[in-house]
Short mmCIF file of C-alpha atoms in Angstrom, two decimals:
data_model
loop_
_atom_site.label_atom_id
_atom_site.label_comp_id
_atom_site.label_asym_id
_atom_site.label_seq_id
_atom_site.Cartn_x
_atom_site.Cartn_y
_atom_site.Cartn_z
CA LEU A 1 7.98 15.55 -13.20
CA ALA A 2 7.79 12.73 -10.63
CA ASP A 3 11.46 12.86 -9.63
CA GLY A 4 11.66 12.16 -5.91
CA GLY A 5 8.09 10.90 -5.66
CA VAL A 6 5.72 8.34 -7.14
CA VAL A 7 4.42 8.19 -10.71
CA CYS A 8 1.08 6.41 -11.25
CA ILE A 9 0.36 4.98 -14.70
CA ASP A 10 -3.06 3.66 -15.65
CA GLU A 11 -3.82 1.58 -18.76
CA PHE A 12 -0.19 0.50 -18.88
CA ASP A 13 -1.01 -2.08 -21.53
CA LYS A 14 -2.30 0.66 -23.89
CA MET A 15 1.11 2.31 -24.25
CA ARG A 16 2.48 2.70 -27.74
CA PRO A 17 5.46 0.46 -28.59
CA ALA A 18 7.72 3.50 -28.87
CA ASP A 19 6.74 4.64 -25.35
CA ARG A 20 7.30 1.15 -23.96
CA VAL A 21 10.85 1.18 -25.30
CA ALA A 22 11.47 4.69 -23.94
CA ILE A 23 10.38 3.70 -20.43
CA HIS A 24 13.08 1.02 -20.23
CA GLU A 25 15.80 3.57 -19.44
CA ALA A 26 13.66 5.37 -16.87
CA MET A 27 12.84 2.18 -14.96
CA GLU A 28 16.33 0.67 -15.16
CA GLN A 29 18.67 3.67 -14.74
CA GLN A 30 16.22 6.22 -13.27
CA THR A 31 17.21 8.75 -15.92
CA ILE A 32 15.60 10.06 -19.11
CA SER A 33 17.73 11.12 -22.08
CA ILE A 34 16.34 14.03 -24.10
CA ALA A 35 17.49 15.29 -27.49
CA LYS A 36 15.11 18.03 -28.62
CA ALA A 37 15.64 21.30 -30.50
CA GLY A 38 19.39 20.94 -30.41
CA ILE A 39 19.42 20.33 -26.66
CA THR A 40 20.87 17.05 -25.42
CA THR A 41 20.60 16.36 -21.71
CA VAL A 42 19.79 13.71 -19.13
CA LEU A 43 17.03 14.26 -16.57
CA ASN A 44 16.66 12.39 -13.30
CA SER A 45 13.62 10.20 -12.79
CA ARG A 46 14.33 8.83 -9.31
CA CYS A 47 10.81 7.73 -8.53
CA SER A 48 8.66 4.73 -7.81
CA VAL A 49 6.32 3.45 -10.51
CA LEU A 50 2.82 2.23 -9.66
CA ALA A 51 1.22 0.89 -12.84
CA ALA A 52 -2.08 -0.86 -13.59
CA ALA A 53 -2.79 -2.86 -16.73
CA ASN A 54 -5.67 -4.91 -18.09
CA PRO A 55 -5.40 -8.49 -19.35
CA VAL A 56 -5.99 -9.36 -22.99
CA PHE A 57 -9.60 -8.54 -24.02
CA GLY A 58 -10.18 -6.82 -20.67
CA ARG A 59 -10.80 -9.89 -18.46
CA TYR A 60 -8.56 -12.58 -17.02
CA ASP A 61 -9.37 -15.93 -18.65
CA ASP A 62 -8.84 -18.86 -16.27
CA LEU A 63 -8.67 -21.27 -19.20
CA LYS A 64 -5.63 -19.50 -20.65
CA SER A 65 -2.09 -19.41 -19.36
CA ALA A 66 -0.61 -16.37 -17.66
CA SER A 67 1.49 -15.61 -20.73
CA GLU A 68 -1.67 -15.53 -22.86
CA ASN A 69 -3.47 -13.21 -20.43
CA ILE A 70 -0.61 -10.73 -19.94
CA ASP A 71 0.22 -8.86 -23.13
CA LEU A 72 3.38 -7.14 -21.90
CA MET A 73 7.00 -7.74 -22.78
CA SER A 74 9.07 -9.64 -20.25
CA THR A 75 11.69 -6.87 -20.43
CA ILE A 76 9.16 -4.50 -18.84
CA LEU A 77 7.69 -7.00 -16.39
CA SER A 78 11.13 -7.88 -15.03
CA ARG A 79 11.71 -4.24 -14.06
CA PHE A 80 8.90 -4.22 -11.49
CA ASP A 81 9.75 -5.25 -7.94
CA LEU A 82 6.30 -6.71 -7.22
CA ILE A 83 3.58 -7.82 -9.64
CA PHE A 84 0.09 -8.66 -8.36
CA LEU A 85 -2.72 -10.36 -10.26
CA VAL A 86 -5.89 -8.57 -9.10
CA ARG A 87 -8.81 -10.74 -10.19
CA ASP A 88 -12.53 -10.13 -9.80
CA ILE A 89 -13.46 -13.36 -8.03
CA ARG A 90 -17.19 -13.80 -7.45
CA ASP A 91 -17.59 -14.33 -3.71
CA GLU A 92 -20.71 -13.29 -1.83
CA GLN A 93 -18.94 -12.32 1.39
CA ARG A 94 -16.26 -10.35 -0.42
CA ASP A 95 -18.80 -8.60 -2.65
CA ARG A 96 -20.87 -7.67 0.39
CA SER A 97 -17.83 -6.20 2.18
CA ILE A 98 -16.94 -4.08 -0.86
CA CYS A 99 -20.53 -2.92 -1.17
CA LEU A 100 -20.66 -1.95 2.52
CA HIS A 101 -17.45 0.02 2.18
CA VAL A 102 -18.57 1.91 -0.94
CA MET A 103 -22.01 2.69 0.47
CA GLY A 104 -20.50 3.72 3.79
CA VAL A 105 -18.17 6.20 2.09
CA HIS A 106 -21.08 7.87 0.28
CA ILE A 107 -23.32 7.92 3.37
CA ASP A 108 -20.56 9.38 5.57
CA ASN A 109 -19.91 12.13 3.04
CA TYR A 110 -23.47 13.38 3.19
CA LYS A 111 -24.64 12.44 6.71
CA PRO A 112 -21.69 12.52 9.08
CA GLY A 113 -23.58 13.05 12.32
CA GLY A 114 -27.19 11.98 12.71
CA ALA A 115 -28.60 8.47 12.87
CA THR A 116 -30.12 7.31 9.62
CA ALA A 117 -31.95 4.30 8.36
CA GLY A 118 -28.64 3.01 7.05
CA SER A 119 -26.77 3.45 10.33
CA GLY A 120 -26.11 -0.26 10.48
CA LEU A 121 -24.60 -0.04 7.02
CA VAL A 122 -22.45 2.90 8.10
CA ALA A 123 -21.24 1.05 11.19
CA ALA A 124 -20.27 -1.95 9.14
CA SER A 125 -18.44 0.15 6.58
CA ASN A 126 -16.61 2.12 9.27
CA ALA A 127 -14.91 -1.08 10.33
CA LEU A 128 -13.33 -1.24 6.89
CA GLN A 129 -12.10 2.36 6.87
CA PRO A 130 -8.57 2.64 8.29
CA PHE A 131 -8.67 6.25 9.53
CA ASN A 132 -12.13 6.57 11.09
CA SER A 133 -11.16 5.57 14.64
CA GLY A 134 -10.70 8.56 16.87
CA ASP A 135 -12.40 11.00 14.48
CA ASP A 136 -15.08 11.94 16.98
CA ALA A 137 -15.40 15.42 15.49
CA LEU A 138 -16.34 13.91 12.14
CA LEU A 139 -19.04 11.63 13.56
CA GLY A 140 -20.44 13.89 16.25
CA GLY A 141 -20.51 17.30 14.57
CA THR A 142 -23.71 19.09 13.76
CA GLY A 143 -22.46 21.40 11.02
CA ALA A 144 -21.98 20.75 7.30
CA ALA A 145 -19.89 17.81 6.26
CA GLY A 146 -17.50 19.96 4.29
CA SER A 147 -16.73 22.31 7.18
CA ASN A 148 -16.22 19.41 9.59
CA SER A 149 -13.83 17.71 7.19
CA ASP A 150 -11.87 20.92 6.62
CA SER A 151 -11.55 21.66 10.33
CA LEU A 152 -10.51 18.10 11.04
CA THR A 153 -7.85 18.21 8.32
CA ASP A 154 -6.48 21.51 9.60
CA THR A 155 -6.35 20.17 13.16
CA ASN A 156 -4.60 16.94 12.20
CA SER A 157 -2.11 18.76 9.95
CA SER A 158 -0.73 21.03 12.66
CA ALA A 159 2.70 20.20 14.03
CA SER A 160 1.44 19.76 17.57
CA ALA A 161 -1.38 17.41 16.48
CA ILE A 162 1.05 15.29 14.43
CA ALA A 163 3.49 15.07 17.35
CA GLU A 164 0.69 14.22 19.77
CA ASN A 165 -0.71 11.49 17.50
CA ALA A 166 2.71 9.92 16.97
CA MET A 167 3.65 10.06 20.67
CA ARG A 168 0.33 8.61 21.82
CA ILE A 169 0.61 5.61 19.49
CA ALA A 170 4.32 5.11 20.23
CA THR A 171 3.79 5.06 24.00
CA THR A 172 0.43 3.28 24.29
CA GLY A 173 0.29 1.24 21.12
CA VAL A 174 -3.41 2.10 20.84
CA GLY A 175 -5.02 3.80 17.85
CA GLU A 176 -3.87 4.46 14.32
CA LEU A 177 -1.68 7.02 12.60
CA ASN A 178 -3.74 9.59 10.75
CA VAL A 179 -2.84 10.55 7.20
CA SER A 180 -0.88 13.68 8.12
CA THR A 181 1.25 11.83 10.66
CA MET A 182 1.86 9.01 8.21
CA LYS A 183 3.06 11.46 5.56
CA LYS A 184 5.46 13.12 7.99
CA TYR A 185 6.77 9.76 9.16
CA ILE A 186 7.41 8.58 5.59
CA GLN A 187 9.22 11.83 4.77
CA TYR A 188 11.39 11.49 7.87
CA CYS A 189 12.24 7.84 7.07
CA ARG A 190 13.26 8.69 3.52
CA ALA A 191 15.39 11.66 4.57
CA LYS A 192 17.08 10.33 7.70
CA CYS A 193 17.41 6.56 7.32
CA SER A 194 19.58 4.64 4.83
CA PRO A 195 19.79 1.01 5.99
CA ARG A 196 22.32 -1.43 4.57
CA LEU A 197 22.39 -5.22 4.37
CA THR A 198 24.14 -7.07 7.15
CA GLU A 199 26.29 -10.09 6.32
CA GLU A 200 23.77 -12.47 7.86
CA ALA A 201 20.85 -10.95 5.93
CA GLY A 202 22.92 -11.05 2.73
CA ASP A 203 23.60 -14.77 3.17
CA VAL A 204 19.89 -15.49 3.68
CA LEU A 205 18.97 -13.43 0.61
CA THR A 206 21.63 -15.12 -1.54
CA SER A 207 20.57 -18.65 -0.62
CA SER A 208 16.88 -17.81 -1.09
CA TYR A 209 17.47 -16.27 -4.53
CA VAL A 210 19.47 -19.31 -5.67
CA LYS A 211 16.69 -21.60 -4.42
CA ILE A 212 14.01 -19.60 -6.26
CA ARG A 213 15.99 -19.82 -9.49
CA ASP A 214 16.48 -23.55 -9.03
CA ASP A 215 12.78 -24.10 -8.31
CA VAL A 216 11.81 -22.23 -11.48
CA ARG A 217 14.28 -24.31 -13.50
CA ARG A 218 12.97 -27.59 -12.09
CA ARG A 219 9.34 -26.61 -12.70
CA THR A 220 10.22 -25.78 -16.29
CA LEU A 221 11.84 -29.19 -16.79
CA ASP A 222 8.99 -31.02 -15.02
CA SER A 223 6.29 -29.50 -17.26
CA ASP A 224 6.80 -30.12 -20.98
CA GLY A 225 10.36 -28.92 -21.30
CA GLY A 226 9.46 -26.85 -24.35
CA GLU A 227 9.76 -23.17 -24.99
CA GLY A 228 6.14 -22.61 -24.02
CA SER A 229 6.92 -23.60 -20.45
CA HIS A 230 9.13 -20.59 -19.74
CA SER A 231 8.02 -18.19 -17.02
CA VAL A 232 6.05 -15.11 -17.96
CA ILE A 233 8.29 -13.02 -15.70
CA PRO A 234 11.91 -14.17 -15.88
CA ILE A 235 13.69 -14.46 -12.54
CA THR A 236 16.94 -12.55 -13.09
CA VAL A 237 19.37 -10.34 -11.18
CA ARG A 238 16.73 -7.59 -11.42
CA GLN A 239 14.55 -9.60 -9.06
CA LEU A 240 17.50 -9.97 -6.67
CA GLU A 241 17.90 -6.19 -6.66
CA ALA A 242 14.15 -5.88 -6.07
CA LEU A 243 14.44 -8.11 -2.99
CA VAL A 244 17.28 -5.94 -1.71
CA ARG A 245 15.18 -2.78 -2.17
CA LEU A 246 12.21 -4.35 -0.41
CA SER A 247 14.37 -5.47 2.51
CA GLU A 248 15.91 -2.01 2.85
CA SER A 249 12.46 -0.39 2.73
CA LEU A 250 11.17 -2.64 5.51
CA ALA A 251 14.17 -1.76 7.68
CA LYS A 252 13.66 1.91 6.89
CA MET A 253 10.08 1.71 8.19
CA ARG A 254 11.53 0.78 11.59
CA LEU A 255 14.25 3.46 11.33
CA ASP A 256 16.83 0.68 11.59
CA SER A 257 20.28 1.33 10.16
CA ASP A 258 20.79 -2.39 9.38
CA VAL A 259 18.67 -4.80 7.36
CA GLN A 260 17.81 -7.76 9.58
CA THR A 261 16.92 -11.31 8.58
CA GLN A 262 13.27 -10.61 9.49
CA ASP A 263 13.22 -7.90 6.79
CA VAL A 264 14.58 -10.36 4.23
CA ALA A 265 11.98 -12.94 5.26
CA GLU A 266 9.15 -10.44 4.81
CA ALA A 267 10.54 -9.29 1.46
CA LEU A 268 10.68 -12.90 0.27
CA ARG A 269 7.09 -13.45 1.45
CA LEU A 270 5.89 -10.40 -0.50
CA PHE A 271 7.81 -11.55 -3.57
CA LYS A 272 6.31 -15.04 -3.42
CA VAL A 273 2.69 -13.90 -3.02
CA SER A 274 3.03 -11.39 -5.87
CA THR A 275 5.54 -12.02 -8.65
CA MET A 276 6.02 -15.75 -8.05
CA ALA A 277 2.24 -16.25 -7.73
CA ALA A 278 1.78 -14.48 -11.07
CA ASN A 279 4.43 -16.76 -12.58
CA GLN A 280 2.62 -19.84 -11.31
CA ALA A 281 -0.86 -18.67 -12.35
CA GLU A 282 -0.71 -20.80 -15.48
CA ARG A 283 -0.14 -23.98 -13.50
CA SER A 284 -2.74 -23.27 -10.81
CA THR A 285 -5.50 -22.22 -13.20
CA THR A 286 -4.89 -25.26 -15.37
CA SER A 287 -5.15 -27.65 -12.45
CA SER A 288 -8.23 -25.94 -11.00
CA SER A 289 -10.03 -25.99 -14.33
CA SER A 290 -9.33 -29.72 -14.66
CA ASN A 291 -10.67 -30.45 -11.16
CA ASN A 292 -13.91 -28.53 -11.76
CA SER A 293 -14.69 -29.88 -15.23
CA ASN A 294 -17.28 -32.29 -16.60
CA PRO A 295 -17.05 -36.14 -16.58
CA SER A 296 -14.26 -35.99 -19.19
CA SER A 297 -11.94 -34.41 -16.63
CA GLN A 298 -9.46 -37.29 -16.95
CA SER A 299 -8.69 -36.39 -20.56
CA ILE A 300 -8.46 -32.71 -19.65
CA MET A 301 -6.11 -33.54 -16.79
CA SER A 302 -3.82 -35.39 -19.18
CA ALA A 303 -3.84 -32.34 -21.47
CA ALA A 304 -3.13 -29.93 -18.63
CA ILE A 305 0.59 -30.79 -18.75
CA PRO A 306 1.07 -32.49 -22.14
CA SER A 307 4.10 -34.65 -22.75
CA ARG A 308 6.89 -33.67 -25.10
CA ASP A 309 5.79 -36.27 -27.65
CA ASP A 310 2.21 -34.95 -27.69
CA MET A 311 3.44 -31.40 -28.19
CA MET A 312 5.78 -32.44 -31.02
CA ARG A 313 3.03 -34.42 -32.76
CA SER A 314 0.60 -31.51 -32.46
CA GLU A 315 3.13 -29.02 -33.79
CA SER A 316 3.98 -31.33 -36.69
CA PHE A 317 0.30 -31.55 -37.60
CA LEU A 318 -0.07 -27.76 -37.47
CA ARG A 319 3.01 -27.21 -39.64
CA SER A 320 1.77 -29.70 -42.23
CA ARG A 321 -1.71 -28.20 -42.18
CA LEU A 322 -0.67 -24.53 -42.27
CA VAL A 323 1.02 -23.56 -45.51
CA VAL A 324 3.24 -20.47 -45.41
CA GLY A 325 1.07 -17.41 -46.04
CA MET A 326 -2.14 -19.28 -45.28
CA VAL A 327 -4.82 -17.78 -43.01
CA VAL A 328 -7.24 -20.16 -41.26
CA ASN A 329 -9.83 -19.97 -38.51
CA ARG A 330 -8.41 -21.04 -35.14
CA GLN A 331 -11.53 -22.91 -34.06
CA LYS A 332 -11.80 -24.79 -37.34
CA ILE A 333 -8.21 -26.01 -37.24
CA ILE A 334 -8.67 -27.21 -33.65
CA GLU A 335 -11.88 -29.04 -34.60
CA GLU A 336 -10.16 -30.58 -37.62
CA ALA A 337 -7.30 -31.82 -35.43
CA ALA A 338 -9.76 -33.25 -32.90
CA GLY A 339 -11.49 -35.09 -35.73
CA GLN A 340 -8.18 -36.76 -36.61
CA GLY A 341 -7.62 -37.99 -33.05
CA TYR A 342 -5.59 -35.14 -31.57
CA ASN A 343 -6.40 -33.66 -28.17
CA ALA A 344 -8.01 -30.25 -28.67
CA MET A 345 -6.39 -28.71 -25.57
CA VAL A 346 -2.94 -29.91 -26.63
CA ILE A 347 -3.49 -28.41 -30.10
CA ALA A 348 -4.53 -25.10 -28.53
CA ARG A 349 -1.44 -25.14 -26.33
CA ALA A 350 0.79 -25.95 -29.29
CA LEU A 351 -0.71 -23.01 -31.20
CA ALA A 352 0.05 -20.70 -28.27
CA VAL A 353 3.64 -21.95 -28.18
CA MET A 354 4.05 -21.40 -31.94
CA VAL A 355 2.66 -17.88 -31.58
CA MET A 356 5.21 -17.06 -28.87
CA ARG A 357 7.99 -18.45 -31.04
CA GLY A 358 6.85 -16.31 -33.95
CA GLU A 359 6.12 -19.25 -36.27
CA VAL A 360 2.49 -18.17 -36.67
CA GLN A 361 0.63 -14.91 -36.09
CA GLU A 362 -2.76 -14.20 -34.56
CA ARG A 363 -5.21 -11.98 -36.43
CA ASN A 364 -8.67 -10.56 -35.74
CA GLN A 365 -8.51 -10.84 -31.95
CA SER A 366 -6.92 -14.33 -32.10
CA ARG A 367 -9.75 -15.73 -34.19
CA LEU A 368 -7.51 -16.26 -37.22
CA ILE A 369 -4.08 -17.87 -37.51
CA LYS A 370 -1.57 -16.96 -40.23
CA ARG A 371 1.68 -18.70 -40.90
#
């Protein structure tokens, strides 16, 4: 259904396991194989995927690693070009800006023209709305809001209005593209422009990809060296193809037939602030939690990146304590280990590593552990 366009998927983490397996082919080969009612065929699914998922238990836990917060298989995560962690950070200025924007949208919908008691609120929210500049008819009209919006949409959608808007911005550099002009421009770029990598851009992309892989490998060795230190999102050839697609898209936005080094640099920047930042979330949240802790922060800091010996001792204790087939309370086993001189955070980390290996299983929303 979305062939040639964009498919938006919400609650991506709620997909059934069978559907998750079926989406592999669509995201990797852009085709869907169907065998129903004696009909066997292959349908095209050449589209972009915009998906949103929730962390485990509905909220991102800063005290847990990224792998513990993201309950998605790495085979699916590696198929996305960019992955962003969108977190609800409590910040007064940011909350106020969001509130102004939301209130401004509602006030503009009902009172587009006259001055109101919340005009200051409207003015502040208009600064956050990308397509309000130049819409004098919307702000100065005296009729109903619905009729003004309809007339404005019809005016902006005409071919002459789109050409005028594009020419004015291209020649003067002042103003913003309205939605209709932006849609036409994107359609034209997709239909008329097919940029390709230049040799210089390819060399930059190759060296950068090799460096990213090497940095991930060194970070893995510098942590604890165990299996629990692997990245949530593996950096593979799929990510190299994602960087190529991003670079080509950036060149296509300029209607350039060649991908320049500046496009590769911007693609690498986007990749680092999204996918690589998500990969490093475990390390950053661990260090920040240790810096903001109570007077026992020194012991927590030492447990943030436990040594190999500490991990092996903790895992040995858990294996000796957990008999095969036994079900115990997670909190009780951590408290018991702490009573015998083990670091509670190292024990919790060792449990998470054993869960990822499949040695133990979590039950009852991770409250119980079964071996």
